[in-house]
Amino acid sequence: MPSVFSALHWLVWRNPTRRAQNLLRFAEIEADGGRDLVRAAEVTPDPVLRKLFLKHALDEQRHADLFRGRGLQLIRSLRADAASAVKADWMAPGERGLDDLHVEAEGDEALLAFLHLSEKSAAKDFANYVAVLGADPPTQKVFEKVLHDETFHMTYTRAQLMRVAPKRAGRRIWMARLRRFWKAYLRLASALAGLIGAVVLTAQYLIVLPLFALAAKRAAKREGEGWSPIAPARNGALDRQY
Ligand SMILES: [Fe+2]
Ligand SMILES: [Fe+2]
């Protein structure tokens, strides 16, 4: 029996417009990851890691090309209005680079632990997408190809972490897991804050503002039309400001 999650994945990938949009977004993220890995290869003092990071960067760039290629193919098959909606959303700033990584600030150990967890979660997600994309064999094939590489990335990062820090590997992975958890919490909290803000402002607009409007209308009714005389006590010479 399909789980709730696979039903959700199926829903997310069912619509071709959203499918194209996701593929183009993934292409950006993969290319961003590739650039980070080139930088990691430049700064690492370890020659084995340098070679692996460069190979990894090439893989991520290839994934970006695969996702972009399939995304653009899908856009070309859409109706004109649906296709322009995809482009507008894709160009929107702020959608890119989910987990910005400061490669220079990370040592090799922290970087390997971070990469291992990211690749593991990507491999799991892509396997789920392969399972629900039966109705779109070309997109399914793209994910199968990428999944094969992500599984390799997940394995080599763990093996290299064991090589460079055999005693600290477990702790490093736990620290990376906590950081990912914290980032996920911050993303959720800011989304929730946005939602609460929208609800409170809408409630103010629909409930509080009409009350003020009603009070202003009633006060206006009590006011007589035209000029009205003021009390003699306030009707002195204009020799002061108030
Ligand atoms: Fe990738
Ligand atoms: Fe990867």
PDB file of C-alpha atoms and ligand atoms in Angstrom:
ATOM      1  CA  MET A   1       0.000   0.000   0.000  1.00  0.00           C
ATOM      2  CA  PRO A   2       1.470   3.432  -0.908  1.00  0.00           C
ATOM      3  CA  SER A   3       2.479   5.562   2.101  1.00  0.00           C
ATOM      4  CA  VAL A   4       1.320   9.149   2.759  1.00  0.00           C
ATOM      5  CA  PHE A   5       4.768  10.353   1.662  1.00  0.00           C
ATOM      6  CA  SER A   6       4.682   8.561  -1.679  1.00  0.00           C
ATOM      7  CA  ALA A   7       1.169   9.986  -2.251  1.00  0.00           C
ATOM      8  CA  LEU A   8       2.620  13.452  -1.509  1.00  0.00           C
ATOM      9  CA  HIS A   9       5.556  12.879  -3.898  1.00  0.00           C
ATOM     10  CA  TRP A  10       3.124  11.693  -6.553  1.00  0.00           C
ATOM     11  CA  LEU A  11       1.046  14.864  -6.083  1.00  0.00           C
ATOM     12  CA  VAL A  12       4.124  17.108  -6.286  1.00  0.00           C
ATOM     13  CA  TRP A  13       5.363  15.514  -9.524  1.00  0.00           C
ATOM     14  CA  ARG A  14       1.979  14.954 -11.195  1.00  0.00           C
ATOM     15  CA  ASN A  15       1.644  18.447 -12.639  1.00  0.00           C
ATOM     16  CA  PRO A  16       3.997  18.989 -15.653  1.00  0.00           C
ATOM     17  CA  THR A  17       4.372  22.726 -14.942  1.00  0.00           C
ATOM     18  CA  ARG A  18       5.493  22.071 -11.386  1.00  0.00           C
ATOM     19  CA  ARG A  19       7.649  19.186 -12.615  1.00  0.00           C
ATOM     20  CA  ALA A  20       9.508  21.501 -15.007  1.00  0.00           C
ATOM     21  CA  GLN A  21       9.829  24.112 -12.266  1.00  0.00           C
ATOM     22  CA  ASN A  22      11.314  21.599  -9.814  1.00  0.00           C
ATOM     23  CA  LEU A  23      13.768  20.282 -12.396  1.00  0.00           C
ATOM     24  CA  LEU A  24      15.055  23.793 -13.150  1.00  0.00           C
ATOM     25  CA  ARG A  25      15.353  24.550  -9.436  1.00  0.00           C
ATOM     26  CA  PHE A  26      17.250  21.285  -8.901  1.00  0.00           C
ATOM     27  CA  ALA A  27      19.570  22.235 -11.778  1.00  0.00           C
ATOM     28  CA  GLU A  28      20.445  25.474  -9.947  1.00  0.00           C
ATOM     29  CA  ILE A  29      21.087  23.652  -6.663  1.00  0.00           C
ATOM     30  CA  GLU A  30      23.273  21.003  -8.340  1.00  0.00           C
ATOM     31  CA  ALA A  31      25.318  23.647 -10.180  1.00  0.00           C
ATOM     32  CA  ASP A  32      25.702  25.582  -6.915  1.00  0.00           C
ATOM     33  CA  GLY A  33      26.923  22.385  -5.181  1.00  0.00           C
ATOM     34  CA  GLY A  34      29.382  21.807  -8.043  1.00  0.00           C
ATOM     35  CA  ARG A  35      30.873  25.289  -7.560  1.00  0.00           C
ATOM     36  CA  ASP A  36      31.238  24.688  -3.803  1.00  0.00           C
ATOM     37  CA  LEU A  37      33.080  21.437  -4.519  1.00  0.00           C
ATOM     38  CA  VAL A  38      35.514  23.101  -6.931  1.00  0.00           C
ATOM     39  CA  ARG A  39      36.292  25.577  -4.132  1.00  0.00           C
ATOM     40  CA  ALA A  40      36.673  22.678  -1.668  1.00  0.00           C
ATOM     41  CA  ALA A  41      39.176  21.018  -4.049  1.00  0.00           C
ATOM     42  CA  GLU A  42      41.146  24.289  -4.188  1.00  0.00           C
ATOM     43  CA  VAL A  43      41.423  24.707  -0.424  1.00  0.00           C
ATOM     44  CA  THR A  44      41.966  21.132   0.786  1.00  0.00           C
ATOM     45  CA  PRO A  45      45.569  20.209   1.621  1.00  0.00           C
ATOM     46  CA  ASP A  46      44.755  16.496   1.013  1.00  0.00           C
ATOM     47  CA  PRO A  47      45.598  15.324  -2.574  1.00  0.00           C
ATOM     48  CA  VAL A  48      43.191  12.340  -2.459  1.00  0.00           C
ATOM     49  CA  LEU A  49      40.302  14.587  -1.416  1.00  0.00           C
ATOM     50  CA  ARG A  50      41.257  17.149  -4.072  1.00  0.00           C
ATOM     51  CA  LYS A  51      40.882  14.525  -6.800  1.00  0.00           C
ATOM     52  CA  LEU A  52      37.611  13.189  -5.365  1.00  0.00           C
ATOM     53  CA  PHE A  53      36.117  16.680  -4.874  1.00  0.00           C
ATOM     54  CA  LEU A  54      36.921  17.564  -8.497  1.00  0.00           C
ATOM     55  CA  LYS A  55      35.281  14.377  -9.770  1.00  0.00           C
ATOM     56  CA  HIS A  56      32.312  15.080  -7.481  1.00  0.00           C
ATOM     57  CA  ALA A  57      32.074  18.656  -8.849  1.00  0.00           C
ATOM     58  CA  LEU A  58      31.977  17.309 -12.422  1.00  0.00           C
ATOM     59  CA  ASP A  59      29.195  14.883 -11.429  1.00  0.00           C
ATOM     60  CA  GLU A  60      27.128  17.707  -9.901  1.00  0.00           C
ATOM     61  CA  GLN A  61      27.606  19.840 -13.021  1.00  0.00           C
ATOM     62  CA  ARG A  62      26.435  16.895 -15.145  1.00  0.00           C
ATOM     63  CA  HIS A  63      23.365  16.528 -12.906  1.00  0.00           C
ATOM     64  CA  ALA A  64      22.647  20.238 -13.372  1.00  0.00           C
ATOM     65  CA  ASP A  65      22.827  19.760 -17.171  1.00  0.00           C
ATOM     66  CA  LEU A  66      20.557  16.690 -17.031  1.00  0.00           C
ATOM     67  CA  PHE A  67      17.930  18.453 -14.883  1.00  0.00           C
ATOM     68  CA  ARG A  68      18.057  21.635 -16.934  1.00  0.00           C
ATOM     69  CA  GLY A  69      17.851  19.719 -20.220  1.00  0.00           C
ATOM     70  CA  ARG A  70      14.792  17.739 -19.136  1.00  0.00           C
ATOM     71  CA  GLY A  71      13.188  20.816 -17.519  1.00  0.00           C
ATOM     72  CA  LEU A  72      13.519  22.811 -20.751  1.00  0.00           C
ATOM     73  CA  GLN A  73      12.184  19.872 -22.784  1.00  0.00           C
ATOM     74  CA  LEU A  74       9.109  19.813 -20.532  1.00  0.00           C
ATOM     75  CA  ILE A  75       8.634  23.587 -20.860  1.00  0.00           C
ATOM     76  CA  ARG A  76       8.662  23.267 -24.652  1.00  0.00           C
ATOM     77  CA  SER A  77       5.876  20.667 -24.413  1.00  0.00           C
ATOM     78  CA  LEU A  78       3.664  22.953 -22.252  1.00  0.00           C
ATOM     79  CA  ARG A  79       1.047  25.433 -23.423  1.00  0.00           C
ATOM     80  CA  ALA A  80       2.428  28.978 -23.817  1.00  0.00           C
ATOM     81  CA  ASP A  81       0.772  30.418 -20.669  1.00  0.00           C
ATOM     82  CA  ALA A  82       1.898  27.493 -18.471  1.00  0.00           C
ATOM     83  CA  ALA A  83       5.437  27.717 -19.887  1.00  0.00           C
ATOM     84  CA  SER A  84       5.751  31.447 -19.140  1.00  0.00           C
ATOM     85  CA  ALA A  85       4.565  30.801 -15.557  1.00  0.00           C
ATOM     86  CA  VAL A  86       7.471  28.370 -15.104  1.00  0.00           C
ATOM     87  CA  LYS A  87      10.018  30.877 -16.368  1.00  0.00           C
ATOM     88  CA  ALA A  88       8.684  33.671 -14.155  1.00  0.00           C
ATOM     89  CA  ASP A  89       8.983  31.525 -11.062  1.00  0.00           C
ATOM     90  CA  TRP A  90      12.361  30.141 -12.014  1.00  0.00           C
ATOM     91  CA  MET A  91      13.820  33.605 -12.415  1.00  0.00           C
ATOM     92  CA  ALA A  92      12.497  34.711  -9.020  1.00  0.00           C
ATOM     93  CA  PRO A  93      15.451  35.461  -6.742  1.00  0.00           C
ATOM     94  CA  GLY A  94      15.624  33.794  -3.347  1.00  0.00           C
ATOM     95  CA  GLU A  95      14.757  30.344  -4.612  1.00  0.00           C
ATOM     96  CA  ARG A  96      18.340  29.283  -5.102  1.00  0.00           C
ATOM     97  CA  GLY A  97      21.093  27.695  -2.985  1.00  0.00           C
ATOM     98  CA  LEU A  98      19.168  26.162  -0.112  1.00  0.00           C
ATOM     99  CA  ASP A  99      22.087  25.413   2.214  1.00  0.00           C
ATOM    100  CA  ASP A 100      24.781  27.930   1.456  1.00  0.00           C
ATOM    101  CA  LEU A 101      28.039  26.316   2.438  1.00  0.00           C
ATOM    102  CA  HIS A 102      31.080  28.393   3.426  1.00  0.00           C
ATOM    103  CA  VAL A 103      33.690  25.972   2.173  1.00  0.00           C
ATOM    104  CA  GLU A 104      36.663  28.059   3.370  1.00  0.00           C
ATOM    105  CA  ALA A 105      35.323  28.105   6.928  1.00  0.00           C
ATOM    106  CA  GLU A 106      34.872  24.305   7.070  1.00  0.00           C
ATOM    107  CA  GLY A 107      37.696  21.837   7.611  1.00  0.00           C
ATOM    108  CA  ASP A 108      37.805  18.649   5.521  1.00  0.00           C
ATOM    109  CA  GLU A 109      36.212  16.606   8.328  1.00  0.00           C
ATOM    110  CA  ALA A 110      33.197  18.874   8.800  1.00  0.00           C
ATOM    111  CA  LEU A 111      32.798  19.204   5.041  1.00  0.00           C
ATOM    112  CA  LEU A 112      32.861  15.416   4.495  1.00  0.00           C
ATOM    113  CA  ALA A 113      30.296  14.887   7.276  1.00  0.00           C
ATOM    114  CA  PHE A 114      28.053  17.614   5.819  1.00  0.00           C
ATOM    115  CA  LEU A 115      28.380  16.191   2.291  1.00  0.00           C
ATOM    116  CA  HIS A 116      27.688  12.653   3.478  1.00  0.00           C
ATOM    117  CA  LEU A 117      24.373  13.684   5.061  1.00  0.00           C
ATOM    118  CA  SER A 118      23.322  15.872   2.110  1.00  0.00           C
ATOM    119  CA  GLU A 119      24.048  13.101  -0.389  1.00  0.00           C
ATOM    120  CA  LYS A 120      22.254  10.561   1.775  1.00  0.00           C
ATOM    121  CA  SER A 121      19.117  12.664   1.950  1.00  0.00           C
ATOM    122  CA  ALA A 122      19.326  13.464  -1.804  1.00  0.00           C
ATOM    123  CA  ALA A 123      19.665   9.730  -2.604  1.00  0.00           C
ATOM    124  CA  LYS A 124      16.588   8.974  -0.479  1.00  0.00           C
ATOM    125  CA  ASP A 125      14.522  11.750  -2.105  1.00  0.00           C
ATOM    126  CA  PHE A 126      15.565  10.814  -5.642  1.00  0.00           C
ATOM    127  CA  ALA A 127      14.689   7.140  -5.017  1.00  0.00           C
ATOM    128  CA  ASN A 128      11.211   8.313  -3.942  1.00  0.00           C
ATOM    129  CA  TYR A 129      10.860  10.432  -7.103  1.00  0.00           C
ATOM    130  CA  VAL A 130      11.905   7.496  -9.322  1.00  0.00           C
ATOM    131  CA  ALA A 131       9.143   5.442  -7.674  1.00  0.00           C
ATOM    132  CA  VAL A 132       6.369   7.947  -8.505  1.00  0.00           C
ATOM    133  CA  LEU A 133       7.501   9.090 -11.975  1.00  0.00           C
ATOM    134  CA  GLY A 134       6.281   6.012 -13.871  1.00  0.00           C
ATOM    135  CA  ALA A 135       4.034   8.199 -16.048  1.00  0.00           C
ATOM    136  CA  ASP A 136       7.022  10.263 -17.286  1.00  0.00           C
ATOM    137  CA  PRO A 137       9.795   7.795 -18.301  1.00  0.00           C
ATOM    138  CA  PRO A 138      12.312  10.463 -19.562  1.00  0.00           C
ATOM    139  CA  THR A 139      12.210  12.342 -16.218  1.00  0.00           C
ATOM    140  CA  GLN A 140      12.321   9.049 -14.346  1.00  0.00           C
ATOM    141  CA  LYS A 141      15.459   8.093 -16.308  1.00  0.00           C
ATOM    142  CA  VAL A 142      17.142  11.383 -15.376  1.00  0.00           C
ATOM    143  CA  PHE A 143      16.533  10.689 -11.676  1.00  0.00           C
ATOM    144  CA  GLU A 144      17.799   7.095 -12.041  1.00  0.00           C
ATOM    145  CA  LYS A 145      21.079   8.350 -13.548  1.00  0.00           C
ATOM    146  CA  VAL A 146      21.511  11.018 -10.863  1.00  0.00           C
ATOM    147  CA  LEU A 147      20.584   8.596  -8.063  1.00  0.00           C
ATOM    148  CA  HIS A 148      23.396   6.255  -9.123  1.00  0.00           C
ATOM    149  CA  ASP A 149      25.979   9.062  -8.635  1.00  0.00           C
ATOM    150  CA  GLU A 150      24.429  10.330  -5.381  1.00  0.00           C
ATOM    151  CA  THR A 151      24.771   6.848  -3.901  1.00  0.00           C
ATOM    152  CA  PHE A 152      28.470   6.893  -4.810  1.00  0.00           C
ATOM    153  CA  HIS A 153      28.868  10.392  -3.280  1.00  0.00           C
ATOM    154  CA  MET A 154      27.180   9.239  -0.084  1.00  0.00           C
ATOM    155  CA  THR A 155      29.535   6.237   0.162  1.00  0.00           C
ATOM    156  CA  TYR A 156      32.847   7.916  -0.686  1.00  0.00           C
ATOM    157  CA  THR A 157      32.305  10.865   1.695  1.00  0.00           C
ATOM    158  CA  ARG A 158      31.702   8.437   4.584  1.00  0.00           C
ATOM    159  CA  ALA A 159      34.743   6.303   3.625  1.00  0.00           C
ATOM    160  CA  GLN A 160      36.984   9.399   3.364  1.00  0.00           C
ATOM    161  CA  LEU A 161      35.739  10.740   6.689  1.00  0.00           C
ATOM    162  CA  MET A 162      36.705   7.390   8.238  1.00  0.00           C
ATOM    163  CA  ARG A 163      40.150   7.725   6.617  1.00  0.00           C
ATOM    164  CA  VAL A 164      40.905  11.325   7.720  1.00  0.00           C
ATOM    165  CA  ALA A 165      39.271  11.123  11.177  1.00  0.00           C
ATOM    166  CA  PRO A 166      38.627   7.485  12.157  1.00  0.00           C
ATOM    167  CA  LYS A 167      38.019   8.358  15.829  1.00  0.00           C
ATOM    168  CA  ARG A 168      35.949  11.508  15.304  1.00  0.00           C
ATOM    169  CA  ALA A 169      33.818  10.372  12.332  1.00  0.00           C
ATOM    170  CA  GLY A 170      30.722   9.525  14.420  1.00  0.00           C
ATOM    171  CA  ARG A 171      30.886  12.818  16.326  1.00  0.00           C
ATOM    172  CA  ARG A 172      31.397  14.808  13.123  1.00  0.00           C
ATOM    173  CA  ILE A 173      28.319  13.230  11.560  1.00  0.00           C
ATOM    174  CA  TRP A 174      26.250  13.976  14.653  1.00  0.00           C
ATOM    175  CA  MET A 175      27.385  17.604  14.646  1.00  0.00           C
ATOM    176  CA  ALA A 176      26.509  17.897  10.950  1.00  0.00           C
ATOM    177  CA  ARG A 177      23.133  16.299  11.664  1.00  0.00           C
ATOM    178  CA  LEU A 178      22.432  18.871  14.412  1.00  0.00           C
ATOM    179  CA  ARG A 179      23.389  21.713  12.066  1.00  0.00           C
ATOM    180  CA  ARG A 180      21.041  20.398   9.383  1.00  0.00           C
ATOM    181  CA  PHE A 181      18.304  20.057  11.990  1.00  0.00           C
ATOM    182  CA  TRP A 182      18.891  23.639  13.173  1.00  0.00           C
ATOM    183  CA  LYS A 183      18.763  24.975   9.607  1.00  0.00           C
ATOM    184  CA  ALA A 184      15.563  23.034   8.939  1.00  0.00           C
ATOM    185  CA  TYR A 185      14.089  24.463  12.160  1.00  0.00           C
ATOM    186  CA  LEU A 186      15.032  28.024  11.114  1.00  0.00           C
ATOM    187  CA  ARG A 187      13.439  27.519   7.690  1.00  0.00           C
ATOM    188  CA  LEU A 188      10.276  26.165   9.305  1.00  0.00           C
ATOM    189  CA  ALA A 189      10.208  28.920  11.932  1.00  0.00           C
ATOM    190  CA  SER A 190      10.565  31.691   9.341  1.00  0.00           C
ATOM    191  CA  ALA A 191       7.843  30.110   7.168  1.00  0.00           C
ATOM    192  CA  LEU A 192       5.603  29.863  10.240  1.00  0.00           C
ATOM    193  CA  ALA A 193       6.353  33.483  11.214  1.00  0.00           C
ATOM    194  CA  GLY A 194       5.349  34.572   7.708  1.00  0.00           C
ATOM    195  CA  LEU A 195       2.118  32.592   7.958  1.00  0.00           C
ATOM    196  CA  ILE A 196       1.261  33.970  11.423  1.00  0.00           C
ATOM    197  CA  GLY A 197       2.019  37.520  10.190  1.00  0.00           C
ATOM    198  CA  ALA A 198      -0.353  37.051   7.245  1.00  0.00           C
ATOM    199  CA  VAL A 199      -3.123  35.681   9.508  1.00  0.00           C
ATOM    200  CA  VAL A 200      -2.767  38.506  12.076  1.00  0.00           C
ATOM    201  CA  LEU A 201      -2.708  41.246   9.407  1.00  0.00           C
ATOM    202  CA  THR A 202      -5.741  39.727   7.643  1.00  0.00           C
ATOM    203  CA  ALA A 203      -7.608  39.530  10.967  1.00  0.00           C
ATOM    204  CA  GLN A 204      -6.724  43.187  11.683  1.00  0.00           C
ATOM    205  CA  TYR A 205      -7.952  44.202   8.254  1.00  0.00           C
ATOM    206  CA  LEU A 206     -11.213  42.266   8.465  1.00  0.00           C
ATOM    207  CA  ILE A 207     -12.099  42.647  12.196  1.00  0.00           C
ATOM    208  CA  VAL A 208     -10.317  45.626  13.817  1.00  0.00           C
ATOM    209  CA  LEU A 209     -10.423  48.051  10.887  1.00  0.00           C
ATOM    210  CA  PRO A 210     -14.245  47.758  10.339  1.00  0.00           C
ATOM    211  CA  LEU A 211     -14.779  48.570  14.064  1.00  0.00           C
ATOM    212  CA  PHE A 212     -12.798  51.812  13.680  1.00  0.00           C
ATOM    213  CA  ALA A 213     -14.675  52.605  10.475  1.00  0.00           C
ATOM    214  CA  LEU A 214     -17.990  52.068  12.292  1.00  0.00           C
ATOM    215  CA  ALA A 215     -16.927  54.316  15.213  1.00  0.00           C
ATOM    216  CA  ALA A 216     -15.789  57.038  12.759  1.00  0.00           C
ATOM    217  CA  LYS A 217     -19.135  56.858  10.917  1.00  0.00           C
ATOM    218  CA  ARG A 218     -21.101  57.214  14.167  1.00  0.00           C
ATOM    219  CA  ALA A 219     -18.934  60.145  15.307  1.00  0.00           C
ATOM    220  CA  ALA A 220     -19.466  61.821  11.916  1.00  0.00           C
ATOM    221  CA  LYS A 221     -23.249  61.506  12.335  1.00  0.00           C
ATOM    222  CA  ARG A 222     -23.091  63.357  15.684  1.00  0.00           C
ATOM    223  CA  GLU A 223     -21.219  66.281  14.097  1.00  0.00           C
ATOM    224  CA  GLY A 224     -23.393  69.090  12.755  1.00  0.00           C
ATOM    225  CA  GLU A 225     -22.893  70.333   9.194  1.00  0.00           C
ATOM    226  CA  GLY A 226     -20.805  73.447   8.460  1.00  0.00           C
ATOM    227  CA  TRP A 227     -19.104  75.781  10.993  1.00  0.00           C
ATOM    228  CA  SER A 228     -19.965  75.468  14.697  1.00  0.00           C
ATOM    229  CA  PRO A 229     -19.367  78.052  17.471  1.00  0.00           C
ATOM    230  CA  ILE A 230     -16.712  77.240  20.080  1.00  0.00           C
ATOM    231  CA  ALA A 231     -16.987  77.750  23.853  1.00  0.00           C
ATOM    232  CA  PRO A 232     -16.283  81.395  25.042  1.00  0.00           C
ATOM    233  CA  ALA A 233     -13.549  80.063  27.383  1.00  0.00           C
ATOM    234  CA  ARG A 234     -11.565  78.922  24.300  1.00  0.00           C
ATOM    235  CA  ASN A 235     -12.392  82.003  22.257  1.00  0.00           C
ATOM    236  CA  GLY A 236      -9.617  84.340  23.563  1.00  0.00           C
ATOM    237  CA  ALA A 237      -7.071  86.356  21.581  1.00  0.00           C
ATOM    238  CA  LEU A 238      -4.527  84.333  19.538  1.00  0.00           C
ATOM    239  CA  ASP A 239      -1.520  85.220  21.766  1.00  0.00           C
ATOM    240  CA  ARG A 240      -0.130  81.707  22.273  1.00  0.00           C
ATOM    241  CA  GLN A 241       0.486  78.641  20.253  1.00  0.00           C
ATOM    242  CA  TYR A 242      -2.033  76.329  21.999  1.00  0.00           C
TER     243      TYR A 242
HETATM  244 FE    FE B   1      23.925  15.718  -7.539  1.00  0.00          FE
HETATM  245 FE    FE B   2      25.830  14.482  -5.179  1.00  0.00          FE
END
